Short mmCIF file of C-alpha atoms and ligand atoms in Angstrom, two decimals:
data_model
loop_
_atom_site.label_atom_id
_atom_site.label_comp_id
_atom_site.label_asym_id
_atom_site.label_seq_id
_atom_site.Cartn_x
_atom_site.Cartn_y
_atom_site.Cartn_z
CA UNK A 2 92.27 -0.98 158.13
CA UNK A 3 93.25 2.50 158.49
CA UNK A 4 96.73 2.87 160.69
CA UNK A 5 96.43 6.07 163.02
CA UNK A 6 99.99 7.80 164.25
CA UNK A 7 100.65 7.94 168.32
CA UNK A 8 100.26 11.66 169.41
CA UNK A 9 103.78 12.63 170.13
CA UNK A 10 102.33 14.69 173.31
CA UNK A 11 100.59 14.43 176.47
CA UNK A 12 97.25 16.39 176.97
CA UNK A 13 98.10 18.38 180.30
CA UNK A 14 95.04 21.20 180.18
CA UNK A 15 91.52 19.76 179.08
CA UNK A 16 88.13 22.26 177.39
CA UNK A 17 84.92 20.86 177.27
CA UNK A 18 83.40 19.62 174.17
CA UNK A 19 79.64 20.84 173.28
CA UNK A 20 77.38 18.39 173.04
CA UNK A 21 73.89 18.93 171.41
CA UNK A 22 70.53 17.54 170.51
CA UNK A 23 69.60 17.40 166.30
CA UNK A 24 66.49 19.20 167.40
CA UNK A 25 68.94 21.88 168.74
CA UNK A 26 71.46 21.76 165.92
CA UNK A 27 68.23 22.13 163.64
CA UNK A 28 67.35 25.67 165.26
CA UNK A 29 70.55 26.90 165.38
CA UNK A 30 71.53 26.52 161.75
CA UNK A 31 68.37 27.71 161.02
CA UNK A 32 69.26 30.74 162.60
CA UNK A 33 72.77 31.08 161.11
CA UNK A 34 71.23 31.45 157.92
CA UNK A 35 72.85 27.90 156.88
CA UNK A 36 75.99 29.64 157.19
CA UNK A 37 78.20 27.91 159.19
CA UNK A 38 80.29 31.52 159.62
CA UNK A 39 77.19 32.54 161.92
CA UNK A 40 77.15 30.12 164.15
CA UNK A 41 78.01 30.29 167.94
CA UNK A 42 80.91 28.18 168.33
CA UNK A 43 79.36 26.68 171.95
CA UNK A 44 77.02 25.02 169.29
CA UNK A 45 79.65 23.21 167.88
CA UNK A 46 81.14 19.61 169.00
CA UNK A 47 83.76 18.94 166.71
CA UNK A 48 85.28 22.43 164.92
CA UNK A 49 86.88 21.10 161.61
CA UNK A 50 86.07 25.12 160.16
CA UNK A 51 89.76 25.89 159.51
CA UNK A 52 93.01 24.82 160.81
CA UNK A 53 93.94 28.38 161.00
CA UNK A 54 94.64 30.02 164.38
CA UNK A 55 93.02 26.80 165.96
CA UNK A 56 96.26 24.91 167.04
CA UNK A 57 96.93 23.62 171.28
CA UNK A 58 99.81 25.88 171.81
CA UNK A 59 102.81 23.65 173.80
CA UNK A 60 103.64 24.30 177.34
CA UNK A 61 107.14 25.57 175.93
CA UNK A 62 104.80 28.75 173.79
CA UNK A 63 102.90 28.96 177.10
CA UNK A 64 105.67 29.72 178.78
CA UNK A 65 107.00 31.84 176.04
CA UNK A 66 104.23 34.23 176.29
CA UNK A 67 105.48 34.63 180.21
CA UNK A 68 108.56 36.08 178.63
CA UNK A 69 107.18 38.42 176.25
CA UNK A 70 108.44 41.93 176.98
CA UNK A 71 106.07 44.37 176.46
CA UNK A 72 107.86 47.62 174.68
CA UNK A 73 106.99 49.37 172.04
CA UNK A 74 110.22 49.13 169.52
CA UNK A 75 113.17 46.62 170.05
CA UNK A 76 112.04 43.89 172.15
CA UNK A 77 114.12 40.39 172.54
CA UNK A 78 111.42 38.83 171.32
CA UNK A 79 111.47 40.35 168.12
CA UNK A 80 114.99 39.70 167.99
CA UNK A 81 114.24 36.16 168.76
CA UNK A 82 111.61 35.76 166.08
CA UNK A 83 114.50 36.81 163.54
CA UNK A 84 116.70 34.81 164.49
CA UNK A 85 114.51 32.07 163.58
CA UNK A 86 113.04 33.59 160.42
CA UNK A 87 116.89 33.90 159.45
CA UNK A 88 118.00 30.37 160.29
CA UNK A 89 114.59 28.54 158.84
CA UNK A 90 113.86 30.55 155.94
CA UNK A 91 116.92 32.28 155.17
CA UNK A 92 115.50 36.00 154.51
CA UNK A 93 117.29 38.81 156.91
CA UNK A 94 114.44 41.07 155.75
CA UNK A 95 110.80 40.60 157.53
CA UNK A 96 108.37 42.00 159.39
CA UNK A 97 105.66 40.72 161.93
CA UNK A 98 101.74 40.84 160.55
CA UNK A 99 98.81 40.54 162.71
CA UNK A 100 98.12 37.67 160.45
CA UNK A 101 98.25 36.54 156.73
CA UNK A 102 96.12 38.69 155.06
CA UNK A 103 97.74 41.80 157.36
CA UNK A 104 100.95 40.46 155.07
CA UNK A 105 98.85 40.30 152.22
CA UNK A 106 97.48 44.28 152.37
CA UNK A 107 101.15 45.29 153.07
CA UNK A 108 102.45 43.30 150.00
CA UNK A 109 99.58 44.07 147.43
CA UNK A 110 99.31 47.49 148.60
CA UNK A 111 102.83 48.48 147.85
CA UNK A 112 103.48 46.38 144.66
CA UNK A 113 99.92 45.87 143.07
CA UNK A 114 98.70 49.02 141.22
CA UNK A 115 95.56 48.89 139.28
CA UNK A 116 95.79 46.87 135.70
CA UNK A 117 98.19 44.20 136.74
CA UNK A 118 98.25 40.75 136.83
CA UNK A 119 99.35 38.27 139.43
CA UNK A 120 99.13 34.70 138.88
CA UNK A 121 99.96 32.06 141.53
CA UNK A 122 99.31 28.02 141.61
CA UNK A 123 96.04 29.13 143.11
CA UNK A 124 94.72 31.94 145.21
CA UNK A 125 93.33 31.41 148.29
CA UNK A 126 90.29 33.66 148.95
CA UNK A 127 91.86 36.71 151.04
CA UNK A 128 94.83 36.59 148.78
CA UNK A 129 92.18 37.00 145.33
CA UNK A 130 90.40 39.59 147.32
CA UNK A 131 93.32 41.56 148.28
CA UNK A 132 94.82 40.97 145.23
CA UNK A 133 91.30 42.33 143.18
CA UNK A 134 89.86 44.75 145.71
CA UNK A 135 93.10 47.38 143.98
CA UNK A 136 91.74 46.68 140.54
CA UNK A 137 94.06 43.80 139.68
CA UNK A 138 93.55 40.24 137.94
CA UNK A 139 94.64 37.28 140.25
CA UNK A 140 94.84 34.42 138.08
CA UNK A 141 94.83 30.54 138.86
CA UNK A 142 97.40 28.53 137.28
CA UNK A 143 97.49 25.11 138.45
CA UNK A 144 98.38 22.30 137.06
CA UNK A 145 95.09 20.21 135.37
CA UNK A 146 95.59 17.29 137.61
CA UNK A 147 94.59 19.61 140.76
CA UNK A 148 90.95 20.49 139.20
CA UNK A 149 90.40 16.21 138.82
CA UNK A 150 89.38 14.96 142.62
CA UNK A 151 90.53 11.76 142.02
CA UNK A 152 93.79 11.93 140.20
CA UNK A 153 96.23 10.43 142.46
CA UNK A 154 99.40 13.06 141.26
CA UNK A 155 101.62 13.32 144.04
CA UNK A 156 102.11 16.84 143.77
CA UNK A 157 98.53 18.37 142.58
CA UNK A 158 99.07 21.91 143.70
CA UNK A 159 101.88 22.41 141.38
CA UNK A 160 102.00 25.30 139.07
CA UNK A 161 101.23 24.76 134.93
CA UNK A 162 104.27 26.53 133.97
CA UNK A 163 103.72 26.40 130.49
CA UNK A 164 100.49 28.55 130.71
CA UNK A 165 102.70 30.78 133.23
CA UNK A 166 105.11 31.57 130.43
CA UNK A 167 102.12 31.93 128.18
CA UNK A 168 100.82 34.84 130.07
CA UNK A 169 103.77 36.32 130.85
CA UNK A 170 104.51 36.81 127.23
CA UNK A 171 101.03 37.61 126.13
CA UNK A 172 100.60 40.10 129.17
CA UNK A 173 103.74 41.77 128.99
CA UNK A 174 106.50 41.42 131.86
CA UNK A 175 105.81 45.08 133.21
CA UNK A 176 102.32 43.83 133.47
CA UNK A 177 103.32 41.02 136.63
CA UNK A 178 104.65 42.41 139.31
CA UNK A 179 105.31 39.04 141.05
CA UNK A 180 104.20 35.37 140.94
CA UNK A 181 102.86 33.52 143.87
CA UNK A 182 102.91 29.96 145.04
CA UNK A 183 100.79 28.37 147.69
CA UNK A 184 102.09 25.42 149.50
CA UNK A 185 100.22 23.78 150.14
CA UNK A 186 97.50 24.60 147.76
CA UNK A 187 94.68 24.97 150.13
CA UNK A 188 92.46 25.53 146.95
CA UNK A 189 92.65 22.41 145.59
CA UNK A 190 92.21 20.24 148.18
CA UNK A 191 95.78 21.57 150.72
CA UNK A 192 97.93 19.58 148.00
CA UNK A 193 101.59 20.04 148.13
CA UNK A 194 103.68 21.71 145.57
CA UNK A 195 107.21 19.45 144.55
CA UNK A 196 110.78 20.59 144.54
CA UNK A 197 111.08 20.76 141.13
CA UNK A 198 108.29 22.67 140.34
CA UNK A 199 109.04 25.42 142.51
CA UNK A 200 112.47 25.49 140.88
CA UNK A 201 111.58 25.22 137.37
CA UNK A 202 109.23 28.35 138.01
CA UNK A 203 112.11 30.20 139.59
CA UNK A 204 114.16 29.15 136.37
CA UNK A 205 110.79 30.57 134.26
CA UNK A 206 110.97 33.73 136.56
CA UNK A 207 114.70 34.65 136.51
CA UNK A 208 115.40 36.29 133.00
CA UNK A 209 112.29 38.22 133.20
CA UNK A 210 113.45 40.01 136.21
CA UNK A 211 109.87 38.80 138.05
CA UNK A 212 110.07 38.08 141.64
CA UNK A 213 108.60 34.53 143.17
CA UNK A 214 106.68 35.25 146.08
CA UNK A 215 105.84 32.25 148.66
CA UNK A 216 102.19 32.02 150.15
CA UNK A 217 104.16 29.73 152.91
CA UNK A 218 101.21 29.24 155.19
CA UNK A 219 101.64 25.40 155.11
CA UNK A 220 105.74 25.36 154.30
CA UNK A 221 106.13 22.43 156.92
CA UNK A 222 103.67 20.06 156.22
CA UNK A 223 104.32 20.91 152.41
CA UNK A 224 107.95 20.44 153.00
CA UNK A 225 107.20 17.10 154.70
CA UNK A 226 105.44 15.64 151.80
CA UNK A 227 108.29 16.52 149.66
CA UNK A 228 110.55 14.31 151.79
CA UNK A 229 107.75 11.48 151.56
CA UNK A 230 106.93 11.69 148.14
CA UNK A 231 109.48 13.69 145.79
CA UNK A 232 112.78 11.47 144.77
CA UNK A 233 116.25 12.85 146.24
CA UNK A 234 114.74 14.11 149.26
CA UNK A 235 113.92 10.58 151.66
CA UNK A 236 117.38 11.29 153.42
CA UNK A 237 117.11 14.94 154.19
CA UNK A 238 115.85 16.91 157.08
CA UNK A 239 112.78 18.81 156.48
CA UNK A 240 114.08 22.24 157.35
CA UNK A 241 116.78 21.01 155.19
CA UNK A 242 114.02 20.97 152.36
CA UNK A 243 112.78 23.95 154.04
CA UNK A 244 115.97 25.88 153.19
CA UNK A 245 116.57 24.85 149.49
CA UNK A 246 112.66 25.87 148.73
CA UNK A 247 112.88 29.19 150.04
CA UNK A 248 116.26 29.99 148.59
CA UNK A 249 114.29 30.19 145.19
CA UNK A 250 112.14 32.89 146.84
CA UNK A 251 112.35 36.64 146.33
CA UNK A 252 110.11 36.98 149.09
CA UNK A 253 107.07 35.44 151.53
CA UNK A 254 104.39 35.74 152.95
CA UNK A 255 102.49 33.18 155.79
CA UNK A 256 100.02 33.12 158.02
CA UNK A 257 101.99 31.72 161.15
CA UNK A 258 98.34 30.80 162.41
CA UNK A 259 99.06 27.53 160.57
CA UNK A 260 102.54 26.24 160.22
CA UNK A 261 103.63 28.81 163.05
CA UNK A 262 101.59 26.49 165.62
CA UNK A 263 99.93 30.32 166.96
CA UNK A 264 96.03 31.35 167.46
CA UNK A 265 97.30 34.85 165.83
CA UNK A 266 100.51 36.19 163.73
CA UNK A 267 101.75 36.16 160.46
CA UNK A 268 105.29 37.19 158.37
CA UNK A 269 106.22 39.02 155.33
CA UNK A 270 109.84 38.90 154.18
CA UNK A 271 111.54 40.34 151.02
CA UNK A 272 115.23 40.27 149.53
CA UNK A 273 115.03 43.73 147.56
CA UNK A 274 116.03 46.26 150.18
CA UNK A 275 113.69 48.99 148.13
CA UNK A 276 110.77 47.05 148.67
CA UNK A 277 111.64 45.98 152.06
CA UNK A 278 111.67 50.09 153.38
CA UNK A 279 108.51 50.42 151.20
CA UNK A 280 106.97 47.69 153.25
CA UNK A 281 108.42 48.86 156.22
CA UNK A 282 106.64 52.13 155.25
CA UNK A 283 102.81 50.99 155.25
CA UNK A 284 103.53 48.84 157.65
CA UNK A 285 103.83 51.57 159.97
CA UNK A 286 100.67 52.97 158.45
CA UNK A 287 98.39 49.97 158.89
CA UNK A 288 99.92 47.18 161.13
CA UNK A 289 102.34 48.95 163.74
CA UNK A 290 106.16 49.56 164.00
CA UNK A 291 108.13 47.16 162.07
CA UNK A 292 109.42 45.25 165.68
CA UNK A 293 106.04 43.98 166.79
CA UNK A 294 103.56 44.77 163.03
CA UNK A 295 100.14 44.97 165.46
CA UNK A 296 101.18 41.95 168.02
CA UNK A 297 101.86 41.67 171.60
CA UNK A 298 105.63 41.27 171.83
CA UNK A 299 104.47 38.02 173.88
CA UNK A 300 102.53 36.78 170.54
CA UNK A 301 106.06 37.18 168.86
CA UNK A 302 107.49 34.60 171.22
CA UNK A 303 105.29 32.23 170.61
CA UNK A 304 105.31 32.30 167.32
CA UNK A 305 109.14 31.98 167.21
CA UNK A 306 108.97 28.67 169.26
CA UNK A 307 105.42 27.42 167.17
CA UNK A 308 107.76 28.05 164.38
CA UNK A 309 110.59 25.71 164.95
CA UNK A 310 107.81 23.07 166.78
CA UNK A 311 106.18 22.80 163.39
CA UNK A 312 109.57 21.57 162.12
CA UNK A 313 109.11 18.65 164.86
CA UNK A 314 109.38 15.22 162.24
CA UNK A 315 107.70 13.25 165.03
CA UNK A 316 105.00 16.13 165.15
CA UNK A 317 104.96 16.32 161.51
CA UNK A 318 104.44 12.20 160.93
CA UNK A 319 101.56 12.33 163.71
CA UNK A 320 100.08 15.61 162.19
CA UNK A 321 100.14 14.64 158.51
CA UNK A 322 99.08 11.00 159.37
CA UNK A 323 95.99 12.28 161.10
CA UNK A 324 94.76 13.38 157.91
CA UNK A 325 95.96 10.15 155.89
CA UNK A 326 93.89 8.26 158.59
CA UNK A 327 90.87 10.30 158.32
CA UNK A 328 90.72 10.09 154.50
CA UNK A 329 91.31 6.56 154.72
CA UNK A 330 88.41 5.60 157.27
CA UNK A 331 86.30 8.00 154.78
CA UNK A 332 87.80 5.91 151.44
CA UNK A 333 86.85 2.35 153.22
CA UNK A 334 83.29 3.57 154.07
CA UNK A 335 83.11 4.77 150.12
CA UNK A 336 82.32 8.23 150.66
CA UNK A 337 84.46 10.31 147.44
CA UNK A 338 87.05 12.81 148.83
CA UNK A 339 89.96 14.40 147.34
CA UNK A 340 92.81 11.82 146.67
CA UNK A 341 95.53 11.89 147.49
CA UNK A 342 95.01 13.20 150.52
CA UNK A 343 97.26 16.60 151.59
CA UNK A 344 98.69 18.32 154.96
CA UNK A 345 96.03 19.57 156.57
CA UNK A 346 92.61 18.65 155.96
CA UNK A 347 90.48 15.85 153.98
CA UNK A 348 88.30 17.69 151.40
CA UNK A 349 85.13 15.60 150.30
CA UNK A 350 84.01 15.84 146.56
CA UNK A 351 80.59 17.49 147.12
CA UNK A 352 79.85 17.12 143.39
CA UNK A 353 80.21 12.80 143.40
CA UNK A 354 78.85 12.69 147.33
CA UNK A 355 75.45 14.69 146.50
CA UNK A 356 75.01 14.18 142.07
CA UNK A 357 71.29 14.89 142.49
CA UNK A 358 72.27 18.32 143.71
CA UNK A 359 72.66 21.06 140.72
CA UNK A 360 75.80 23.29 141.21
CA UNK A 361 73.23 26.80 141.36
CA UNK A 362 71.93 25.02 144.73
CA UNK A 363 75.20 24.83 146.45
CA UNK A 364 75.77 21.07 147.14
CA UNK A 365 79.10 21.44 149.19
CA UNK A 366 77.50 24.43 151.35
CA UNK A 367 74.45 21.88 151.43
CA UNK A 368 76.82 18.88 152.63
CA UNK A 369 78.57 21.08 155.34
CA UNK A 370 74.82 22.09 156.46
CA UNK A 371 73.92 18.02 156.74
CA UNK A 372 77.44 17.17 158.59
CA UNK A 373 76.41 19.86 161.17
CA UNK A 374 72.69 18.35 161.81
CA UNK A 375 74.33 15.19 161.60
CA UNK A 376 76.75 15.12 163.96
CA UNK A 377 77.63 19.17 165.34
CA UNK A 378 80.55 19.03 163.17
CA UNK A 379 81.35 22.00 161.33
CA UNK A 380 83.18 22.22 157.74
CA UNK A 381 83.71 24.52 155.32
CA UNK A 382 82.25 25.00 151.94
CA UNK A 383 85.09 25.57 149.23
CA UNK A 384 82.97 26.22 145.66
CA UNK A 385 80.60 28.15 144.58
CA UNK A 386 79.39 29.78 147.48
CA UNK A 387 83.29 30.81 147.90
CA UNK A 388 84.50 31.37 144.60
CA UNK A 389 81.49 31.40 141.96
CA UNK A 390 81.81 34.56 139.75
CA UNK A 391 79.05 36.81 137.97
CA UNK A 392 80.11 38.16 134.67
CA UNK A 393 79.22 41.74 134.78
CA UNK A 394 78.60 42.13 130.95
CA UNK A 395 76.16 38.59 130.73
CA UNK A 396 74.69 38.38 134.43
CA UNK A 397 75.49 34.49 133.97
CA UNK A 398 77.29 32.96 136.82
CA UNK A 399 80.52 30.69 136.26
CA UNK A 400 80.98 27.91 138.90
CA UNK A 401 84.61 26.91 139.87
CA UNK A 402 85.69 23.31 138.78
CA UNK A 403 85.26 21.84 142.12
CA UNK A 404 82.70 21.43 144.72
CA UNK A 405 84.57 20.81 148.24
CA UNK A 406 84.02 20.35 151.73
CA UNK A 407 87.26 20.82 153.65
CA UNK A 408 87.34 18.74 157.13
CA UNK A 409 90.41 20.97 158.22
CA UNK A 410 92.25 19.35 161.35
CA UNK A 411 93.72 21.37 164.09
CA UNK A 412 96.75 21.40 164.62
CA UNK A 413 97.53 19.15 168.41
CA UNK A 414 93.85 19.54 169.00
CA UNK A 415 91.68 16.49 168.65
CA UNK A 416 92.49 12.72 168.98
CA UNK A 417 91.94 9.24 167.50
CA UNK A 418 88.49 8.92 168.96
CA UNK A 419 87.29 12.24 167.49
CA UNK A 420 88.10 11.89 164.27
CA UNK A 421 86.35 8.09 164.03
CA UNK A 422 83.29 9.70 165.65
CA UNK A 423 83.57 12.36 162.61
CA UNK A 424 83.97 9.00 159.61
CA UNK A 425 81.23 7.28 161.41
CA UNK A 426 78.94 10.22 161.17
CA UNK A 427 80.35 11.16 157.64
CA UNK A 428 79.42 7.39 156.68
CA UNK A 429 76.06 7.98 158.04
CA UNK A 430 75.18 11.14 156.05
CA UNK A 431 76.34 9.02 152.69
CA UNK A 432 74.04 6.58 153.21
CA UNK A 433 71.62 8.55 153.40
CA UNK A 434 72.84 11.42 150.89
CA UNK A 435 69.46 11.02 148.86
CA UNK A 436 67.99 13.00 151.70
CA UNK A 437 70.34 15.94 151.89
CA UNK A 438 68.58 18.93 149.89
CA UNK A 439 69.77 21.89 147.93
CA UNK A 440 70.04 25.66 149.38
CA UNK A 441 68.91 29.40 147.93
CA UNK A 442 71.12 32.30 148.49
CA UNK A 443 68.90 34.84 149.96
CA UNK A 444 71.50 37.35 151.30
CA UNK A 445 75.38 37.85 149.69
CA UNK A 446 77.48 40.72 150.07
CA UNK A 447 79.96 41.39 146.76
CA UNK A 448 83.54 40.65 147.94
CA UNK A 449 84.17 37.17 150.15
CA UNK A 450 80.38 36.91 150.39
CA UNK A 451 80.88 33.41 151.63
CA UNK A 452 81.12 34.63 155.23
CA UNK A 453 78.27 36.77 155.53
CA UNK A 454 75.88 35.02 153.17
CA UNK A 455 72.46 33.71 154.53
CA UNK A 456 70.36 30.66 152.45
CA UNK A 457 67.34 28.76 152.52
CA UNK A 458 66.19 25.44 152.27
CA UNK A 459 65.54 24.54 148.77
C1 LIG B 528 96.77 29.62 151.63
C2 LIG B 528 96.33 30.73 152.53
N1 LIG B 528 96.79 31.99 152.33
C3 LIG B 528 96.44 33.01 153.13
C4 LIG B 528 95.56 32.83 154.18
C5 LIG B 528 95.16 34.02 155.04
O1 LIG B 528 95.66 33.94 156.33
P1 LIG B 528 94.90 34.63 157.60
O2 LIG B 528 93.64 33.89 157.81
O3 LIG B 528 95.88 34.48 158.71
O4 LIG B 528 94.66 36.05 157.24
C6 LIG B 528 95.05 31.55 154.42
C7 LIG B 528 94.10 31.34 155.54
O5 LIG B 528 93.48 30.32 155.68
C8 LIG B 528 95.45 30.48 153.58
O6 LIG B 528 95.00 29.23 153.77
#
């Protein structure tokens, strides 16, 4: 029997759930398209869509926010917010972003220019799009183990640093102008990336002068699975682990609406003073003055307390045991998901759940559309819909490896009873998974058409 972990918190302000009928749930989807994107979230009973900007702030943020003060340049909570970036992360050089992919622009926009490479463990979408949309390659380079769903590797978002010093020697050095890493690797399932991996790429980096750049999004709950699964780290303190990972950094970048515990924010920090002023530069141009970079100073408070919350080992044993408890309810029913499971969300393997189900008709966008009629519980499609690419030359389309449907938790949001109303209705739909038919893109746009796309019933 699946063990669930006590919420370390007491619910003290209450929003209604949704509840609908499947006749309902049938016209609304309809509607959408079969996108889940384009659906009113009123029409939605349990919102497993993303884990991003979806966290119950505490009443200590709340009253943070009270204390923001509102001026353009210099405010205390600015000041704040460094002090924290400096004692957590280490960096003296950051700015505020309006979120992760506000980081992202900044970054790629000052370092990427057109015919360069950038590999990381893997992209996630905004990051390949921001990465591509300046005429770059953004390359995957994860270890095999991450592309096999039920490989039970303890640390399956780790980088394949032999094919890393492959390309760096086939593309030339001048040719990457950094290496990212994504912890965890929300790709591939939100599967963390060990210790030693990040320091043996760091090693790999060094003598070639590139600089390792952290997609940190998840740095907590990645940082927490270290301490639970790598060897040497049992008896330390996860912002302990916290430090010694990012002292291999050159620089970051994180959406703080994950790990910072905030509906909105995000960080970008450097060590090279150059790039730092060049940042600083075009982040006056796009974002906002370097004090606030396009939030309310009171957003900037809360994320400096969501910061050090996330570091919370109580919070972090409830938050990362939600998900163990999820994906083991889902494992005892025999429904296939993505073992073992990672920080933030289970991911079901859409390719095992729905075989009869060719990859051209989208079975994980198909499985998120049946969890929705199911039960009003809305996932997210991570495969072809999201990442399938047309070569240009052939017209032939290349599907990624993997099919998933990521159940992403919020973070402080929903409790034990929830998320055994989501297995039971997950159990349901695999019963009857014979049922569950295919879908036809009939609208896509070219970049990130996964949010915009509409589909039929096959
Ligand atoms: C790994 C990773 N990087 C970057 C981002 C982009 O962050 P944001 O949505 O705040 O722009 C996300 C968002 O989900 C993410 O998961």
């Amino acid at each position: 029997m699946a063990q669930y972990t006590f919420e370390p918190f007491k619910i003290k302000a209450v929003e209604t759930i949704p509840l609908t009928t499947h006749a309902a749930r049938e016209r609304f989807i309809r509607d959408a398209g079969y996108n889940i994107f384009l659906l009113a979230g009123e029409t939605v009973t349990i919102d497993f869509l993303t884990d991003s900007g979806t966290s119950a702030m505490s009443d200590h943020q709340w009253a943070g926010m009270m204390e923001g003060d509102e001026c353009y340049a210099g405010s205390r909570n600015f000041f704040h917010l460094q002090a924290v970036v400096r004692d957590i992360f280490g960096f003296e050089r950051f700015v505020p972003t309006h979120q992760g992919r506000g980081a992202e622009q900044v970054l790629f926009g000052v370092v990427a220019h057109p015919g360069k490479v950038i590999p990381n463990n893997t992209h996630f979408d905004t990051t390949r799009a921001n990465i591509e949309a300046r005429g770059n390659t953004a390359l995957d380079l994860v270890i095999p183990e991450g592309l096999e769903p039920t490989n039970r590797h303890p640390f399956k978002g780790n980088m394949n640093i032999a094919a890393l010093r492959q390309l760096i020697e086939q593309t030339g050095v001048e040719n990457v102008p950094l290496v990212m890493m994504t912890i965890t690797n929300n790709a591939v399932g939100g599967q963390p990336v060990s210790m030693a991996n990040i320091r043996e790429t760091k090693a790999l980096l060094a003598p070639y002068g590139i600089p390792l750049f952290i997609d940190a999004c998840r740095y907590a709950e990645n940082c927490y699975l270290i301490q639970q699964r790598e060897e040497g780290y049992r008896d330390k303190s996860v912002k302990a682990i916290a430090r010694e990972l990012f002292a291999y950094a050159d620089g970051f970048t994180m959406s703080a609406k994950k790990d910072g515990l905030v509906n909105i924010g995000g960080l970008l920090a450097t060590r090279d003073p150059a790039l730092f002023e060049q940042i600083q530069n075009r982040l006056i141009l796009t974002e906002g003055f370097p004090t606030y970079g396009g939030l309310a100073r009171r957003d900037l408070e809360a994320m400096a307390r969501g910061l050090e919350e996330a570091l919370d080992e109580n919070y972090l044993t409830y938050r990362v045991g939600q998900v163990r408890y999820l994906a083991e309810r889902l494992l005892e029913a025999g429904v296939p998901i993505v073992e073992p499971p990672g920080g933030h969300a289970v991911f079901l393997d859409a390719k095992r759940f729905l075989p009869h189900l060719p990859q051209s008709q989208f079975p994980a966008q198909a499985l998120v559309v049946a969890l929705y009629l199911a039960g009003g519980i809305r996932a997210v499609e991570i495969g072809g819909v999201m990442f399938a690419q047309k070569d240009a030359a052939t017209g032939e389309t290349h599907y990624p490896a993997l099919e998933l449907v990521r159940l992403a938790i919020p973070r402080r949001v929903y409790t034990q009873s929830h998320l055994d109303y989501v297995a039971e209705v997950i159990a349901r739909v695999y019963a009857e998974r014979q049922q569950v038919r295919g879908l036809r893109l009939v609208y896509e746009q070219p970049r990130l058409r996964h949010f915009t796309a509409r589909f039929e019933m096959v």
